[in-house]
Coordinates of C-alpha atoms in Angstrom, one line a residue:
Chain A
X760 CA 190.5 3.0 51.1
X761 CA 188.8 5.0 53.5
X762 CA 188.4 3.5 57.2
X763 CA 184.8 4.5 57.8
X764 CA 182.2 6.0 55.4
X765 CA 179.2 7.6 56.8
X766 CA 176.0 7.8 55.0
X767 CA 172.9 10.3 56.2
X768 CA 169.5 9.5 55.6
X769 CA 167.3 12.4 56.4
X770 CA 163.9 10.8 55.8
X771 CA 161.9 7.8 55.1
X772 CA 160.6 9.1 51.8
X773 CA 161.8 12.6 50.2
X774 CA 158.9 14.9 51.3
X775 CA 158.0 13.1 54.5
X776 CA 160.3 15.8 56.2
X777 CA 162.9 15.9 58.9
X778 CA 163.3 18.0 62.1
X779 CA 166.1 20.7 61.2
X780 CA 167.8 19.9 64.3
X781 CA 168.5 16.2 63.4
X782 CA 169.7 17.3 60.2
X783 CA 172.3 19.5 61.3
X784 CA 173.3 17.1 64.1
X785 CA 173.7 14.4 60.9
X786 CA 175.5 17.3 59.0
X787 CA 178.0 18.0 61.9
X788 CA 179.0 14.1 61.9
X789 CA 180.5 15.2 58.6
X790 CA 178.7 12.4 56.5
X791 CA 180.1 11.3 53.2
X792 CA 176.9 11.1 51.1
X793 CA 173.3 11.8 51.5
X794 CA 170.8 9.3 50.2
X795 CA 167.3 10.1 49.9
X796 CA 164.4 7.3 48.7
X797 CA 162.0 9.4 46.6
X798 CA 159.1 6.6 46.7
X799 CA 158.0 3.3 46.9
X800 CA 155.3 0.7 45.4
X801 CA 153.5 0.8 48.6
X802 CA 150.8 3.4 47.6
X803 CA 149.9 1.1 44.8
X804 CA 149.9 1.0 41.0
X805 CA 147.8 4.2 40.4
X806 CA 151.1 6.8 40.8
X807 CA 153.1 4.8 38.4
X808 CA 150.3 4.4 36.0
X809 CA 148.9 7.9 35.9
X810 CA 152.4 9.5 36.3
X811 CA 151.8 11.3 39.3
X812 CA 154.1 11.9 42.5
X813 CA 152.3 10.6 45.9
X814 CA 154.2 13.0 47.9
X815 CA 153.3 16.9 47.7
X816 CA 155.5 19.1 45.6
X817 CA 156.0 21.8 48.3
X818 CA 157.0 18.9 50.8
X819 CA 159.6 17.4 48.4
X820 CA 161.0 20.9 47.5
X821 CA 161.3 21.9 51.3
X822 CA 163.4 18.8 51.8
X823 CA 165.4 19.2 48.9
X824 CA 166.0 22.9 49.7
X825 CA 167.7 21.9 53.0
X826 CA 169.4 18.8 51.8
X827 CA 171.1 20.1 48.6
X828 CA 172.5 23.3 49.7
X829 CA 174.2 21.8 52.8
X830 CA 175.7 18.9 50.6
X831 CA 177.2 21.1 48.1
X832 CA 178.7 23.2 51.1
X833 CA 180.0 20.0 52.4
X834 CA 181.1 18.8 48.9
X835 CA 179.3 15.5 49.2
X836 CA 176.8 14.1 46.9
X837 CA 173.1 13.8 47.3
X838 CA 171.9 10.5 45.8
X839 CA 168.1 10.3 45.0
X840 CA 166.2 7.1 43.7
X841 CA 162.7 6.5 42.8
X842 CA 162.6 10.3 42.1
X843 CA 158.8 11.6 42.2
X844 CA 157.4 8.8 44.0
X845 CA 157.4 5.9 41.2
X846 CA 160.4 6.6 39.4
X847 CA 159.3 6.7 35.6
X848 CA 160.7 9.4 33.5
X849 CA 157.6 11.7 34.0
X850 CA 158.2 11.4 37.8
X851 CA 162.3 12.2 37.6
X852 CA 161.5 15.1 35.4
X853 CA 159.0 16.5 37.9
X854 CA 161.6 16.0 40.6
X855 CA 164.3 18.0 38.4
X856 CA 161.9 20.8 37.7
X857 CA 161.9 21.2 41.5
X858 CA 165.5 20.8 41.9
X859 CA 166.0 23.6 39.1
X860 CA 164.0 25.9 41.0
X861 CA 166.1 25.5 44.1
X862 CA 169.2 25.9 42.1
X863 CA 167.8 29.1 40.7
X864 CA 166.5 30.4 44.1
X865 CA 169.6 29.6 46.0
X866 CA 172.3 30.3 43.2
X867 CA 173.6 27.1 43.1
X868 CA 175.1 25.4 40.4
X869 CA 175.2 21.5 40.5
X870 CA 176.6 18.9 38.5
X871 CA 174.2 16.3 38.1
X872 CA 173.6 13.1 36.8
X873 CA 170.0 11.8 35.7
X874 CA 169.5 8.2 35.5
X875 CA 166.3 7.2 33.8
X876 CA 165.0 3.7 34.8
X877 CA 162.2 3.2 32.2
X878 CA 162.3 0.2 30.1
X879 CA 161.2 0.4 26.5
X880 CA 158.2 -2.4 25.8
X881 CA 159.9 -3.9 22.8
X882 CA 163.0 -4.7 25.1
X883 CA 160.7 -6.7 27.5
X884 CA 158.7 -8.3 24.6
X885 CA 162.2 -9.6 23.5
X886 CA 163.1 -10.8 26.7
X887 CA 159.7 -12.2 27.2
X888 CA 160.0 -14.4 24.0
X889 CA 163.6 -15.2 25.1
X890 CA 162.6 -16.6 28.3
X891 CA 164.1 -14.0 30.6
X892 CA 161.0 -12.7 32.1
X893 CA 159.9 -14.3 35.4
X894 CA 157.1 -13.9 37.6
X895 CA 157.6 -13.6 41.4
X896 CA 155.6 -15.5 43.7
X897 CA 151.6 -15.3 43.4
X898 CA 152.3 -13.2 40.4
X899 CA 150.5 -14.3 36.9
X900 CA 152.7 -15.1 33.9
X901 CA 153.3 -12.0 32.0
X902 CA 151.7 -12.7 28.6
X903 CA 152.0 -10.6 25.6
X904 CA 148.5 -9.1 26.0
X905 CA 149.1 -8.0 29.3
X906 CA 152.3 -6.3 28.1
X907 CA 150.3 -4.5 25.1
X908 CA 148.2 -3.0 27.9
X909 CA 150.7 -1.8 30.3
X910 CA 151.9 1.8 30.4
X911 CA 154.8 3.0 31.1
X912 CA 157.2 0.2 32.5
X913 CA 160.3 1.0 35.1
X914 CA 162.9 -1.3 36.3
X915 CA 164.2 -1.4 40.1
X916 CA 167.8 -0.4 39.3
X917 CA 170.5 -1.7 41.3
X918 CA 173.9 0.1 42.5
X919 CA 175.7 -0.4 39.1
X920 CA 174.2 2.6 37.2
X921 CA 174.3 4.7 40.4
X922 CA 177.9 4.0 40.8
X923 CA 178.8 4.4 37.4
X924 CA 177.3 8.0 37.7
X925 CA 179.0 8.7 41.1
X926 CA 182.5 7.6 39.4
X927 CA 182.3 11.1 37.4
X928 CA 182.4 13.1 40.6
X929 CA 178.7 14.7 40.9
X930 CA 176.8 16.8 43.2
X931 CA 173.7 14.9 42.7
X932 CA 172.3 12.0 41.2
X933 CA 168.6 11.9 40.3
X934 CA 167.7 8.4 39.5
X935 CA 164.4 6.8 38.6
X936 CA 163.0 3.7 40.0
X937 CA 165.3 2.1 42.4
X938 CA 166.2 -1.0 44.7
X939 CA 165.6 1.2 47.9
X940 CA 168.9 0.3 49.5
X941 CA 171.0 1.3 46.5
X942 CA 170.9 4.9 46.9
X943 CA 172.9 4.4 50.1
X944 CA 175.0 1.3 49.3
X945 CA 176.4 2.8 46.1
X946 CA 178.6 5.5 47.5
X947 CA 180.1 3.2 49.9
X948 CA 180.7 0.2 47.6
X949 CA 182.1 2.6 45.1
X950 CA 184.6 3.5 48.1
X951 CA 185.6 -0.4 48.2
X952 CA 183.2 -1.2 51.3
X953 CA 181.4 -4.9 51.3
X954 CA 178.5 -4.9 49.5
X955 CA 176.7 -7.2 52.0
X956 CA 177.0 -4.6 54.7
X957 CA 176.5 -1.8 52.6
X958 CA 173.2 -3.1 51.1
X959 CA 171.8 -4.4 54.5
X960 CA 172.8 -0.7 55.8
X961 CA 170.9 0.8 52.9
X962 CA 167.8 -1.9 53.7
X963 CA 167.7 -0.2 57.2
X964 CA 168.0 3.4 56.6
X965 CA 166.4 3.5 53.5
X966 CA 163.3 4.1 55.9
X967 CA 165.2 6.2 58.4
X968 CA 163.9 6.4 61.7
X969 CA 161.1 4.1 61.0
X970 CA 163.5 1.5 62.0
X971 CA 164.4 3.1 65.4
X972 CA 161.9 3.0 68.7
X973 CA 159.9 5.0 68.9
X974 CA 159.5 5.2 65.0
X975 CA 159.3 8.0 62.8
X976 CA 158.8 8.5 59.0
X977 CA 160.0 12.0 59.4
X978 CA 163.5 12.1 61.5
X979 CA 167.0 11.4 60.4
X980 CA 169.7 8.5 60.9
X981 CA 173.1 8.0 60.2
X982 CA 174.9 4.6 59.0
X983 CA 178.6 4.2 59.6
X984 CA 180.1 1.6 57.6
X985 CA 183.4 0.1 58.4
X986 CA 185.5 -2.9 57.2
X987 CA 183.5 -5.7 59.0
X988 CA 180.5 -4.0 60.4
X989 CA 178.1 -1.1 60.3
X990 CA 176.7 1.3 62.9
X991 CA 173.0 2.8 63.0
X992 CA 172.4 5.6 65.1
X993 CA 169.5 8.0 65.6
X994 CA 170.2 12.0 65.4
X995 CA 167.4 12.8 67.7
X996 CA 167.3 12.3 71.5
X997 CA 163.5 11.5 71.1
X998 CA 164.4 7.7 69.4
X999 CA 167.0 5.1 69.5
X1000 CA 168.2 2.0 67.4
X1001 CA 167.7 -1.2 69.5
X1002 CA 168.9 -4.7 68.6
X1003 CA 165.2 -5.3 68.6
X1004 CA 164.3 -2.4 66.4
X1005 CA 166.8 -2.9 63.7
X1006 CA 166.5 -6.7 63.6
X1007 CA 162.8 -6.2 63.4
X1008 CA 163.2 -3.7 60.5
X1009 CA 165.6 -6.1 58.8
X1010 CA 162.4 -8.3 58.0
X1011 CA 160.1 -5.5 57.2
X1012 CA 157.9 -5.9 54.0
X1013 CA 160.1 -8.8 52.9
X1014 CA 158.8 -12.1 51.9
X1015 CA 161.8 -14.2 53.7
X1016 CA 163.6 -12.7 56.9
X1017 CA 167.2 -13.4 56.0
X1018 CA 167.4 -14.1 52.2
X1019 CA 166.8 -10.8 50.4
X1020 CA 167.0 -11.0 46.9
X1021 CA 167.7 -7.9 45.0
X1022 CA 169.2 -6.6 41.6
X1023 CA 172.5 -8.7 41.0
X1024 CA 172.3 -11.0 43.8
X1025 CA 171.0 -12.2 47.3
X1026 CA 171.5 -10.4 50.7
X1027 CA 171.8 -13.4 53.1
X1028 CA 171.4 -12.3 56.7
X1029 CA 171.3 -16.0 57.9
X1030 CA 174.7 -15.2 59.9
X1031 CA 173.9 -11.6 61.0
X1032 CA 174.3 -10.4 64.5
X1033 CA 173.2 -7.4 66.3
X1034 CA 174.9 -5.6 69.5
X1035 CA 173.9 -2.5 71.1
X1036 CA 176.9 -0.4 70.5
X1037 CA 175.6 2.8 72.5
X1038 CA 172.3 4.0 74.2
X1039 CA 171.0 5.0 70.6
X1040 CA 173.1 2.8 68.2
X1041 CA 173.3 -0.7 67.1
X1042 CA 176.3 -2.4 65.1
X1043 CA 175.9 -5.0 62.9
X1044 CA 178.0 -7.8 61.5
X1045 CA 177.5 -10.9 59.4
X1046 CA 175.7 -9.6 56.5
X1047 CA 176.6 -11.3 53.1
X1048 CA 176.1 -10.4 49.5
X1049 CA 175.9 -13.7 47.3
X1050 CA 176.1 -12.2 43.8
X1051 CA 173.9 -13.7 41.3
X1052 CA 172.7 -13.3 37.6
X1053 CA 172.1 -9.5 36.7
X1054 CA 168.4 -9.2 37.1
X1055 CA 166.2 -6.2 37.3
X1056 CA 162.6 -6.2 38.9
X1057 CA 160.1 -4.8 36.3
X1058 CA 157.0 -2.7 37.5
X1059 CA 154.2 -1.6 35.0
X1060 CA 150.5 -0.6 35.7
X1061 CA 147.7 -1.6 33.7
X1062 CA 144.6 0.8 33.3
X1063 CA 141.5 -1.2 34.6
X1064 CA 138.8 1.3 34.7
X1065 CA 137.4 4.6 36.6
X1066 CA 136.0 5.0 39.9
X1067 CA 133.1 6.9 41.6
X1068 CA 132.7 6.6 45.1
X1069 CA 130.1 7.7 47.9
X1070 CA 130.7 7.7 51.8
X1071 CA 127.7 7.2 53.8
X1072 CA 126.8 6.1 57.5
X1073 CA 124.1 3.9 58.8
X1074 CA 122.9 4.0 62.4
X1075 CA 119.4 2.4 62.4
X1076 CA 119.6 -1.0 63.9
X1077 CA 116.9 -2.6 62.1
X1078 CA 118.6 -1.8 58.9
X1079 CA 121.9 -3.1 60.3
X1080 CA 120.8 -6.3 61.0
X1081 CA 120.0 -7.1 57.1
X1082 CA 122.6 -5.2 55.1
X1083 CA 123.5 -8.1 53.0
X1084 CA 120.0 -9.0 51.8
X1085 CA 119.2 -4.9 51.3
X1086 CA 122.6 -4.7 49.1
X1087 CA 121.6 -7.7 47.1
X1088 CA 118.2 -5.7 46.6
X1089 CA 119.9 -2.5 45.6
X1090 CA 122.2 -4.4 43.0
X1091 CA 119.2 -6.1 41.6
X1092 CA 117.5 -3.0 40.9
X1093 CA 121.1 -1.5 39.4
X1094 CA 120.8 -4.5 37.0
X1095 CA 117.6 -4.0 36.1
X1096 CA 118.2 -0.6 35.2
X1097 CA 121.7 -0.7 33.5
X1098 CA 122.4 -4.6 33.2
X1099 CA 125.2 -6.7 34.1
X1100 CA 127.6 -4.5 32.3
X1101 CA 131.2 -4.6 32.9
X1102 CA 131.2 -2.2 35.9
X1103 CA 131.9 -3.3 39.2
X1104 CA 129.9 -2.6 42.1
X1105 CA 130.8 -3.0 45.7
X1106 CA 129.4 -2.0 49.2
X1107 CA 132.6 -1.8 51.7
X1108 CA 131.0 -2.1 55.0
X1109 CA 133.4 -0.1 57.7
X1110 CA 132.3 -1.6 61.3
X1111 CA 132.0 -4.7 59.6
X1112 CA 134.4 -6.3 57.1
X1113 CA 135.8 -3.3 54.9
X1114 CA 139.2 -3.4 56.1
X1115 CA 139.9 -7.5 56.1
X1116 CA 137.3 -8.3 53.2
X1117 CA 137.2 -12.1 52.6
X1118 CA 139.8 -12.6 55.4
X1119 CA 137.4 -11.0 58.2
X1120 CA 137.1 -13.8 60.9
X1121 CA 134.3 -11.4 62.8
X1122 CA 131.9 -10.6 60.3
X1123 CA 128.9 -11.1 62.3
X1124 CA 129.8 -8.5 64.8
X1125 CA 128.7 -5.3 63.3
X1126 CA 129.1 -1.9 65.2
X1127 CA 126.5 0.3 66.4
X1128 CA 127.0 2.2 63.5
X1129 CA 128.8 1.4 60.3
X1130 CA 130.5 3.6 57.6
X1131 CA 129.6 2.4 53.9
X1132 CA 131.6 3.3 50.8
X1133 CA 129.5 2.6 47.9
X1134 CA 132.2 1.9 45.3
X1135 CA 131.7 1.7 41.5
X1136 CA 134.2 0.8 38.9
X1137 CA 133.3 1.1 35.3
X1138 CA 135.0 1.5 31.9
X1139 CA 134.6 5.0 32.0
X1140 CA 134.3 7.8 34.4
X1141 CA 130.6 8.6 33.2
X1142 CA 129.1 4.7 33.5
X1143 CA 131.2 4.9 37.3
X1144 CA 129.2 8.0 38.0
X1145 CA 126.1 6.5 37.1
X1146 CA 126.2 3.2 38.6
X1147 CA 127.6 4.7 42.1
X1148 CA 124.6 7.4 41.9
X1149 CA 122.1 5.0 41.1
X1150 CA 123.3 2.3 43.9
X1151 CA 123.2 5.4 46.4
X1152 CA 119.9 6.7 45.7
X1153 CA 118.1 3.3 45.8
X1154 CA 119.9 2.4 48.8
X1155 CA 118.8 5.7 50.5
X1156 CA 115.4 4.9 50.0
X1157 CA 115.2 1.3 49.9
X1158 CA 112.1 0.1 51.9
X1159 CA 113.6 -3.1 53.8
X1160 CA 110.9 -5.3 55.8
X1161 CA 110.5 -3.8 59.5
X1162 CA 111.6 -0.2 58.7
X1163 CA 110.7 2.3 61.2
X1164 CA 112.8 5.4 59.9
X1165 CA 111.1 6.1 56.4
X1166 CA 112.7 9.3 55.9
X1167 CA 115.7 7.9 54.7
X1168 CA 118.5 5.3 55.0
X1169 CA 122.0 7.0 54.9
X1170 CA 123.7 9.5 56.6
X1171 CA 125.7 11.5 54.2
X1172 CA 128.5 13.6 55.8
X1173 CA 129.2 15.5 52.5
X1174 CA 127.6 17.4 49.7
X1175 CA 127.9 16.5 47.1
X1176 CA 127.9 13.1 48.3
X1177 CA 129.7 11.0 45.3
X1178 CA 133.2 11.5 44.2
X1179 CA 134.7 10.9 41.1
X1180 CA 138.3 9.3 41.7
X1181 CA 139.5 8.9 38.4
X1182 CA 141.4 6.1 36.9
X1183 CA 142.1 2.7 38.4
X1184 CA 145.3 0.5 37.8
X1185 CA 146.5 -2.6 38.9
X1186 CA 150.2 -4.0 38.8
X1187 CA 150.1 -6.0 35.7
X1188 CA 153.9 -6.2 35.8
X1189 CA 155.8 -7.3 38.5
X1190 CA 158.5 -9.5 37.1
X1191 CA 162.1 -10.3 37.1
X1192 CA 164.1 -9.9 34.0
X1193 CA 167.6 -10.9 33.3
X1194 CA 169.9 -8.0 31.7
X1195 CA 173.3 -8.1 30.2
X1196 CA 174.9 -5.1 31.8
X1197 CA 172.7 -3.1 33.9
X1198 CA 175.2 0.0 33.9
X1199 CA 174.7 0.1 30.1
X1200 CA 171.0 -0.3 30.0
X1201 CA 170.6 2.9 32.6
X1202 CA 173.1 5.1 31.4
X1203 CA 173.6 8.4 33.3
X1204 CA 172.9 11.8 31.5
X1205 CA 175.5 14.1 33.1
X1206 CA 174.2 17.9 33.3
X1207 CA 174.9 21.3 35.0
X1208 CA 171.5 22.4 36.9
X1209 CA 171.8 26.2 37.9
X1210 CA 174.1 28.9 37.2
X1211 CA 175.2 30.0 40.5
X1212 CA 178.5 29.1 42.5
Chain B
X967 CA 144.9 -26.0 66.7
X968 CA 148.6 -25.5 66.4
X969 CA 151.4 -26.8 69.0
X970 CA 150.8 -30.1 71.1
X971 CA 151.3 -31.6 74.5
X972 CA 150.5 -30.5 77.9
X973 CA 150.2 -26.8 78.9
X974 CA 147.5 -24.2 78.6
X975 CA 145.5 -22.0 76.0
X976 CA 147.0 -18.7 75.5
X977 CA 146.7 -16.0 73.0
X978 CA 149.6 -15.4 70.7
X979 CA 149.6 -11.6 71.8
X980 CA 150.5 -13.1 75.4
X981 CA 153.6 -14.5 74.0
X982 CA 154.6 -11.7 71.4
X983 CA 155.1 -8.0 71.7
X984 CA 154.9 -6.9 68.0
X985 CA 152.8 -8.6 65.5
X986 CA 152.1 -7.1 61.9
X987 CA 151.4 -7.5 58.7
X988 CA 152.4 -5.6 55.5
X989 CA 152.6 -5.9 51.8
X990 CA 155.9 -7.6 50.4
X991 CA 155.4 -6.4 47.2
X992 CA 151.8 -5.8 45.6
X993 CA 151.1 -9.4 45.4
X994 CA 152.3 -10.7 48.9
X995 CA 151.0 -10.1 52.6
X996 CA 153.6 -10.9 55.2
X997 CA 152.9 -11.4 58.6
X998 CA 155.6 -11.0 61.5
X999 CA 155.6 -12.2 64.9
X1000 CA 158.1 -11.0 67.3
X1001 CA 158.2 -13.0 70.7
X1002 CA 158.8 -11.3 74.1
X1003 CA 161.8 -13.2 75.0
X1004 CA 164.8 -15.5 73.2
X1005 CA 163.4 -18.1 75.7
X1006 CA 159.6 -17.9 74.5
X1007 CA 160.8 -17.7 70.8
X1008 CA 163.0 -21.0 71.2
X1009 CA 160.1 -22.9 72.8
X1010 CA 157.6 -21.6 70.2
X1011 CA 159.8 -22.6 67.3
X1012 CA 160.4 -26.2 69.0
X1013 CA 156.4 -26.3 69.5
X1014 CA 156.0 -25.3 65.7
X1015 CA 153.5 -22.9 67.0
X1016 CA 153.1 -20.8 63.9
X1017 CA 152.8 -23.3 61.2
X1018 CA 150.9 -23.7 58.0
X1019 CA 148.0 -25.0 59.3
X1020 CA 147.6 -22.0 61.7
X1021 CA 148.0 -19.4 58.9
X1022 CA 145.6 -21.2 56.5
X1023 CA 142.8 -21.6 59.2
X1024 CA 143.2 -18.0 60.6
X1025 CA 143.4 -16.3 56.9
X1026 CA 141.1 -18.9 55.1
X1027 CA 143.7 -19.6 52.6
X1028 CA 144.6 -22.7 50.7
X1029 CA 148.1 -24.3 51.5
X1030 CA 149.4 -23.0 47.7
X1031 CA 148.7 -19.7 49.1
X1032 CA 151.2 -20.0 51.8
X1033 CA 154.4 -19.1 50.8
X1034 CA 156.9 -20.4 53.6
X1035 CA 157.0 -20.0 57.6
X1036 CA 160.4 -18.9 58.6
X1037 CA 161.9 -18.7 62.1
X1038 CA 164.5 -15.8 62.6
X1039 CA 166.5 -16.2 65.9
X1040 CA 168.2 -12.7 65.7
X1041 CA 165.0 -11.2 65.6
X1042 CA 163.0 -13.9 67.9
X1043 CA 160.4 -13.8 65.2
X1044 CA 158.7 -15.9 62.9
X1045 CA 157.3 -14.9 59.3
X1046 CA 154.6 -16.2 57.2
X1047 CA 154.1 -14.9 53.9
X1048 CA 150.5 -15.5 52.0
X1049 CA 149.2 -14.4 48.6
X1050 CA 147.2 -11.5 48.6
X1051 CA 143.4 -11.8 47.5
X1052 CA 144.1 -9.0 44.9
X1053 CA 147.0 -7.3 44.4
X1054 CA 147.6 -4.1 46.0
X1055 CA 145.4 -0.9 45.0
X1056 CA 143.7 -3.0 42.3
X1057 CA 139.9 -2.3 42.0
X1058 CA 138.8 -4.8 44.8
X1059 CA 141.4 -4.3 47.4
X1060 CA 140.5 -3.2 51.0
X1061 CA 144.0 -2.5 52.3
X1062 CA 146.8 -1.0 50.1
X1063 CA 149.6 -1.1 52.4
X1064 CA 148.2 -4.4 53.9
X1065 CA 148.9 -3.0 57.2
X1066 CA 146.1 -3.9 59.2
X1067 CA 145.3 -7.6 58.7
X1068 CA 147.2 -8.7 61.8
X1069 CA 144.2 -9.1 64.3
X1070 CA 143.6 -12.7 63.6
X1071 CA 147.3 -13.5 64.7
X1072 CA 146.7 -11.3 67.8
X1073 CA 143.9 -13.0 69.0
X1074 CA 145.0 -16.4 67.7
X1075 CA 144.9 -19.1 70.8
X1076 CA 147.8 -21.4 71.1
X1077 CA 148.7 -24.3 73.3
X1078 CA 151.8 -23.1 75.4
X1079 CA 153.6 -25.0 78.2
X1080 CA 156.8 -23.0 77.6
X1081 CA 158.0 -20.0 79.9
X1082 CA 155.7 -17.6 81.6
X1083 CA 154.5 -15.2 79.0
X1084 CA 153.5 -11.6 80.1
X1085 CA 151.3 -8.7 78.5
X1086 CA 148.6 -9.3 76.0

């Protein structure tokens, strides 16, 4: 077994970019693998539901066109997880087309493994009937009806399918939806390193320099794994890892600070210790992986309607003092013309409570001007346009008590004023499913990309 | 009101240098408070300075919408996780990443008798 293993994480999300100097400094450390987290569920359900990427194609191509040739020259694998942003087949294939283009342009020949993370609906239906699908906290129970309405379903795959692919000796793994740490942990666990340390390392470096200080989503970091500890270091003098930044990132966007459930077990960090190892590096010890039943987290989006919105501003003090009754009157006018229907009309008031909604404690404090988003969601795009447009024109000319400015109530920054924003989704599936053999369920397809050297 | 005993009322931001909110998955909002020193952290934990009652009051949620309050010594931090009003990115959501829901905690006033705070 190797004495240490170095994993390079160039960027927080594939396409967020990285300074070339940091990347070269990372490659000079002779890493054993490059991991690239290609996505997240953070930008919301739209991208999974609509099958669209949330990072620009040219930005993704730029990052890959640097990382893939460098890794090929160094003879190390690139492991991409959650390809295309949401990691469904359509996203993976989008990412593969970019890689093919790079291979052609750079005359590269790449041995690649492709792992789709899509889960067929009948398989979920069977697991649901067998009581093997459980909701996470605050998630409604999955019903056959919701399952029927859900589009593509993906599973957050763990290390096993990635390790099975890497075992064959490949230049590149392109995987669908992945547990974020898995792309960084899989090469290390395959090489015999402790899964607790490897997954914890992966949990930190999957966000690259976001876990450093000052944080950045577009800078490289290096994780070095040893038998009983791992070290994190930044690759730019502009930032460093500190015990505080690493400890803070350990509990980032997780429900529990030191028990982190993932596919196949729980990362137990109750005994973890952080030590400042150098000016820009932190050593971590005591991370433990406690194996549990083989499970995967499922994600699926349900189409709930279509949105048209309008953006406008209000500066008039008299009007700002009576926003709620004015909105109520506009809503009543919309209902008079179009009925109550199954549309949803909201007036989002920036400068009052648009950010926190019902959680806002200072709703009574309204700024000297506010921004209003008139937000209509309806069963069709045309209906959403009707509701939004009618609410906008009614609000523009509504004669409220005490009005001094009779020419119009709203300042529109744009013409046209209304924007068709397309489909609106919600996460209908965010559940854990028991599986028998994750590597078998998500097999790798091996192929050669490009015809160069 | 959280905490007890003598001392004075301070803003949580005087005791904690980083206070943040973020989604933990699309259905949860997780709130992290990082205290300025290990000493402040330990006294805050002993006082139960951040508890279910404080979170319920600040965020106007029911007790069954608060998942857990957990203190984590290695980060000198406490974490509270609550149910999101609606899931991330669905029609009625106001903050898809959940990253701007921290100000009620920043402004929260608590009773403090521990080591001298700073900043704020």
